[in-house]
PDB file of C-alpha atoms in Angstrom:
ATOM      1  CA  MET A   1     162.921 295.294 149.451  1.00 56.00           C
ATOM      2  CA  ARG A   2     164.342 292.241 151.180  1.00 63.00           C
ATOM      3  CA  ALA A   3     164.166 288.959 149.256  1.00 72.00           C
ATOM      4  CA  ALA A   4     161.959 286.240 150.697  1.00 82.00           C
ATOM      5  CA  PHE A   5     163.824 284.032 153.144  1.00 85.00           C
ATOM      6  CA  ASN A   6     164.066 280.364 152.184  1.00 91.00           C
ATOM      7  CA  PRO A   7     164.769 278.338 155.337  1.00 92.00           C
ATOM      8  CA  PHE A   8     165.207 275.136 153.359  1.00 94.00           C
ATOM      9  CA  ARG A   9     168.496 276.469 151.988  1.00 95.00           C
ATOM     10  CA  HIS A  10     169.941 276.297 155.523  1.00 96.00           C
ATOM     11  CA  LEU A  11     168.423 273.088 156.888  1.00 96.00           C
ATOM     12  CA  GLY A  12     171.081 270.671 155.672  1.00 96.00           C
ATOM     13  CA  ALA A  13     173.895 272.750 157.097  1.00 97.00           C
ATOM     14  CA  ALA A  14     172.010 273.301 160.374  1.00 97.00           C
ATOM     15  CA  ALA A  15     171.331 269.568 160.663  1.00 95.00           C
ATOM     16  CA  SER A  16     175.040 268.901 160.149  1.00 96.00           C
ATOM     17  CA  GLY A  17     175.926 271.159 163.066  1.00 95.00           C
ATOM     18  CA  ASP A  18     176.750 274.365 161.191  1.00 97.00           C
ATOM     19  CA  ILE A  19     176.291 276.948 163.932  1.00 97.00           C
ATOM     20  CA  GLU A  20     175.937 279.851 161.480  1.00 97.00           C
ATOM     21  CA  ALA A  21     173.050 278.082 159.745  1.00 97.00           C
ATOM     22  CA  GLN A  22     171.449 277.355 163.124  1.00 97.00           C
ATOM     23  CA  ARG A  23     171.830 281.008 164.104  1.00 97.00           C
ATOM     24  CA  THR A  24     170.380 282.174 160.808  1.00 97.00           C
ATOM     25  CA  LEU A  25     167.337 279.925 161.148  1.00 97.00           C
ATOM     26  CA  ALA A  26     166.815 281.010 164.753  1.00 97.00           C
ATOM     27  CA  GLU A  27     167.172 284.713 163.989  1.00 96.00           C
ATOM     28  CA  ARG A  28     165.065 284.791 160.849  1.00 95.00           C
ATOM     29  CA  GLY A  29     162.459 282.582 162.475  1.00 94.00           C
ATOM     30  CA  ILE A  30     162.124 284.890 165.437  1.00 94.00           C
ATOM     31  CA  GLU A  31     161.836 287.909 163.131  1.00 95.00           C
ATOM     32  CA  LEU A  32     158.943 286.192 161.402  1.00 93.00           C
ATOM     33  CA  ALA A  33     157.368 285.127 164.705  1.00 94.00           C
ATOM     34  CA  ILE A  34     157.468 288.703 165.958  1.00 95.00           C
ATOM     35  CA  ALA A  35     156.066 290.087 162.717  1.00 95.00           C
ATOM     36  CA  GLN A  36     153.211 287.579 162.636  1.00 94.00           C
ATOM     37  CA  GLY A  37     152.723 286.994 166.365  1.00 94.00           C
ATOM     38  CA  ASP A  38     152.951 283.280 165.611  1.00 94.00           C
ATOM     39  CA  LEU A  39     153.712 280.815 168.419  1.00 96.00           C
ATOM     40  CA  LEU A  40     154.470 277.890 166.108  1.00 96.00           C
ATOM     41  CA  THR A  41     157.131 279.897 164.263  1.00 95.00           C
ATOM     42  CA  ALA A  42     158.643 280.970 167.591  1.00 96.00           C
ATOM     43  CA  MET A  43     158.771 277.331 168.728  1.00 97.00           C
ATOM     44  CA  ASP A  44     160.451 276.306 165.458  1.00 96.00           C
ATOM     45  CA  SER A  45     162.964 279.105 165.929  1.00 96.00           C
ATOM     46  CA  ALA A  46     163.658 277.873 169.465  1.00 97.00           C
ATOM     47  CA  VAL A  47     164.739 274.473 168.131  1.00 97.00           C
ATOM     48  CA  PHE A  48     167.534 276.033 166.093  1.00 97.00           C
ATOM     49  CA  ALA A  49     168.416 278.423 168.908  1.00 97.00           C
ATOM     50  CA  ARG A  50     168.772 275.442 171.278  1.00 97.00           C
ATOM     51  CA  LEU A  51     171.141 273.728 168.851  1.00 96.00           C
ATOM     52  CA  ALA A  52     173.274 276.857 168.522  1.00 97.00           C
ATOM     53  CA  ALA A  53     173.238 277.457 172.285  1.00 95.00           C
ATOM     54  CA  ALA A  54     174.379 273.885 172.914  1.00 93.00           C
ATOM     55  CA  GLN A  55     177.595 274.490 170.997  1.00 92.00           C
ATOM     56  CA  GLY A  56     177.893 278.234 171.020  1.00 73.00           C
ATOM     57  CA  SER A  57     178.544 281.281 173.076  1.00 88.00           C
ATOM     58  CA  ARG A  58     176.741 283.260 175.728  1.00 88.00           C
ATOM     59  CA  ASP A  59     175.224 285.280 172.884  1.00 91.00           C
ATOM     60  CA  ASP A  60     173.643 282.098 171.560  1.00 95.00           C
ATOM     61  CA  LYS A  61     172.270 281.318 175.003  1.00 93.00           C
ATOM     62  CA  GLY A  62     170.968 284.872 175.263  1.00 91.00           C
ATOM     63  CA  ARG A  63     169.256 284.512 171.886  1.00 94.00           C
ATOM     64  CA  LEU A  64     167.632 281.296 173.070  1.00 96.00           C
ATOM     65  CA  LEU A  65     166.475 283.007 176.236  1.00 93.00           C
ATOM     66  CA  SER A  66     164.884 285.804 174.214  1.00 93.00           C
ATOM     67  CA  ILE A  67     163.132 283.364 171.912  1.00 96.00           C
ATOM     68  CA  LEU A  68     161.790 281.318 174.823  1.00 95.00           C
ATOM     69  CA  ALA A  69     160.470 284.475 176.493  1.00 92.00           C
ATOM     70  CA  LEU A  70     158.795 285.581 173.261  1.00 94.00           C
ATOM     71  CA  ALA A  71     157.270 282.148 172.714  1.00 96.00           C
ATOM     72  CA  SER A  72     155.933 282.198 176.257  1.00 93.00           C
ATOM     73  CA  SER A  73     154.351 285.598 175.676  1.00 93.00           C
ATOM     74  CA  LEU A  74     152.571 284.230 172.601  1.00 96.00           C
ATOM     75  CA  THR A  75     150.864 281.392 174.486  1.00 95.00           C
ATOM     76  CA  SER A  76     147.163 281.576 175.247  1.00 94.00           C
ATOM     77  CA  GLU A  77     145.402 280.780 178.516  1.00 92.00           C
ATOM     78  CA  ASP A  78     144.648 277.329 177.090  1.00 96.00           C
ATOM     79  CA  GLU A  79     148.381 276.700 176.706  1.00 96.00           C
ATOM     80  CA  ARG A  80     149.271 277.093 180.376  1.00 93.00           C
ATOM     81  CA  ASP A  81     151.351 273.890 180.446  1.00 95.00           C
ATOM     82  CA  LEU A  82     153.439 275.082 177.521  1.00 96.00           C
ATOM     83  CA  ARG A  83     153.897 278.510 179.146  1.00 94.00           C
ATOM     84  CA  GLU A  84     155.093 276.857 182.365  1.00 94.00           C
ATOM     85  CA  SER A  85     157.468 274.631 180.434  1.00 96.00           C
ATOM     86  CA  LEU A  86     158.936 277.632 178.598  1.00 96.00           C
ATOM     87  CA  ALA A  87     159.273 279.562 181.870  1.00 93.00           C
ATOM     88  CA  ALA A  88     161.019 276.565 183.440  1.00 95.00           C
ATOM     89  CA  GLU A  89     163.478 276.365 180.559  1.00 96.00           C
ATOM     90  CA  CYS A  90     164.144 280.114 180.901  1.00 93.00           C
ATOM     91  CA  LEU A  91     164.797 279.700 184.616  1.00 94.00           C
ATOM     92  CA  ALA A  92     167.140 276.766 184.068  1.00 95.00           C
ATOM     93  CA  LEU A  93     169.054 278.569 181.328  1.00 94.00           C
ATOM     94  CA  VAL A  94     169.379 281.816 183.310  1.00 93.00           C
ATOM     95  CA  SER A  95     170.537 279.830 186.325  1.00 93.00           C
ATOM     96  CA  LEU A  96     173.330 278.279 184.260  1.00 92.00           C
ATOM     97  CA  LEU A  97     174.269 281.671 182.840  1.00 91.00           C
ATOM     98  CA  ALA A  98     174.450 283.047 186.398  1.00 91.00           C
ATOM     99  CA  ASP A  99     176.740 280.158 187.346  1.00 90.00           C
ATOM    100  CA  ASP A 100     178.952 281.142 184.387  1.00 87.00           C
ATOM    101  CA  GLY A 101     179.236 284.686 185.769  1.00 86.00           C
ATOM    102  CA  GLU A 102     176.932 286.431 183.315  1.00 86.00           C
ATOM    103  CA  GLU A 103     176.129 289.785 184.920  1.00 81.00           C
ATOM    104  CA  PHE A 104     172.513 290.167 183.794  1.00 82.00           C
ATOM    105  CA  ALA A 105     171.581 286.629 184.749  1.00 87.00           C
ATOM    106  CA  ASP A 106     171.210 287.157 188.499  1.00 83.00           C
ATOM    107  CA  GLN A 107     168.722 289.976 187.958  1.00 81.00           C
ATOM    108  CA  PHE A 108     166.746 287.997 185.386  1.00 80.00           C
ATOM    109  CA  LEU A 109     166.758 284.896 187.555  1.00 84.00           C
ATOM    110  CA  LEU A 110     165.023 286.671 190.415  1.00 83.00           C
ATOM    111  CA  SER A 111     162.539 288.399 188.128  1.00 83.00           C
ATOM    112  CA  ILE A 112     161.634 285.243 186.225  1.00 82.00           C
ATOM    113  CA  ALA A 113     161.324 283.211 189.432  1.00 85.00           C
ATOM    114  CA  GLU A 114     159.023 285.816 190.998  1.00 86.00           C
ATOM    115  CA  HIS A 115     156.708 285.694 187.971  1.00 85.00           C
ATOM    116  CA  SER A 116     156.760 281.915 187.553  1.00 87.00           C
ATOM    117  CA  SER A 117     154.427 279.379 189.050  1.00 90.00           C
ATOM    118  CA  PRO A 118     155.684 276.925 191.677  1.00 93.00           C
ATOM    119  CA  THR A 119     155.283 274.207 189.036  1.00 94.00           C
ATOM    120  CA  ALA A 120     157.604 276.038 186.626  1.00 93.00           C
ATOM    121  CA  VAL A 121     160.180 276.642 189.358  1.00 93.00           C
ATOM    122  CA  GLU A 122     160.173 272.960 190.300  1.00 95.00           C
ATOM    123  CA  LEU A 123     160.383 271.864 186.654  1.00 96.00           C
ATOM    124  CA  SER A 124     163.308 274.245 186.111  1.00 95.00           C
ATOM    125  CA  LYS A 125     165.348 272.296 188.658  1.00 95.00           C
ATOM    126  CA  HIS A 126     164.912 269.113 186.633  1.00 96.00           C
ATOM    127  CA  LEU A 127     165.661 270.871 183.345  1.00 95.00           C
ATOM    128  CA  ARG A 128     168.788 272.455 184.826  1.00 95.00           C
ATOM    129  CA  ALA A 129     170.049 269.043 185.931  1.00 95.00           C
ATOM    130  CA  ALA A 130     169.310 267.640 182.472  1.00 94.00           C
ATOM    131  CA  MET A 131     171.193 270.537 180.827  1.00 92.00           C
ATOM    132  CA  LEU A 132     174.221 269.806 183.006  1.00 91.00           C
ATOM    133  CA  ASP A 133     174.155 266.061 182.302  1.00 89.00           C
ATOM    134  CA  LYS A 134     176.698 265.405 179.561  1.00 80.00           C
ATOM    135  CA  GLY A 135     176.252 261.639 179.758  1.00 77.00           C
ATOM    136  CA  GLU A 136     179.864 260.918 180.675  1.00 64.00           C
TER     137      GLU A 136
END
């Protein structure tokens, strides 16, 4: 039997920029979100996945994309704004991955765009610009 996961053991390292701690918190959080079907846990996991993706590899960006898609699938009809925001972030992220030459990204971009509302598509343009802005 697997020992209970204690996320607090990794928070300090994750907060200090330790990418392995960020990955661990994202991965274990998403496992728990899937097991429990819990949106809040998925959203918490997405925070750590965003931090890892900001300093990591395409795998980290792919993990973030998966977590965002899962979180979106866990939203209810009453959480339409959140669902659109998550879809917009997915679109923006996939667009950047496509720009980086990631093979799967072009296919996902079209699929996500076709299933997204016009509001999410428009918001994705603003999020994409924000993701590219390095403040220099």
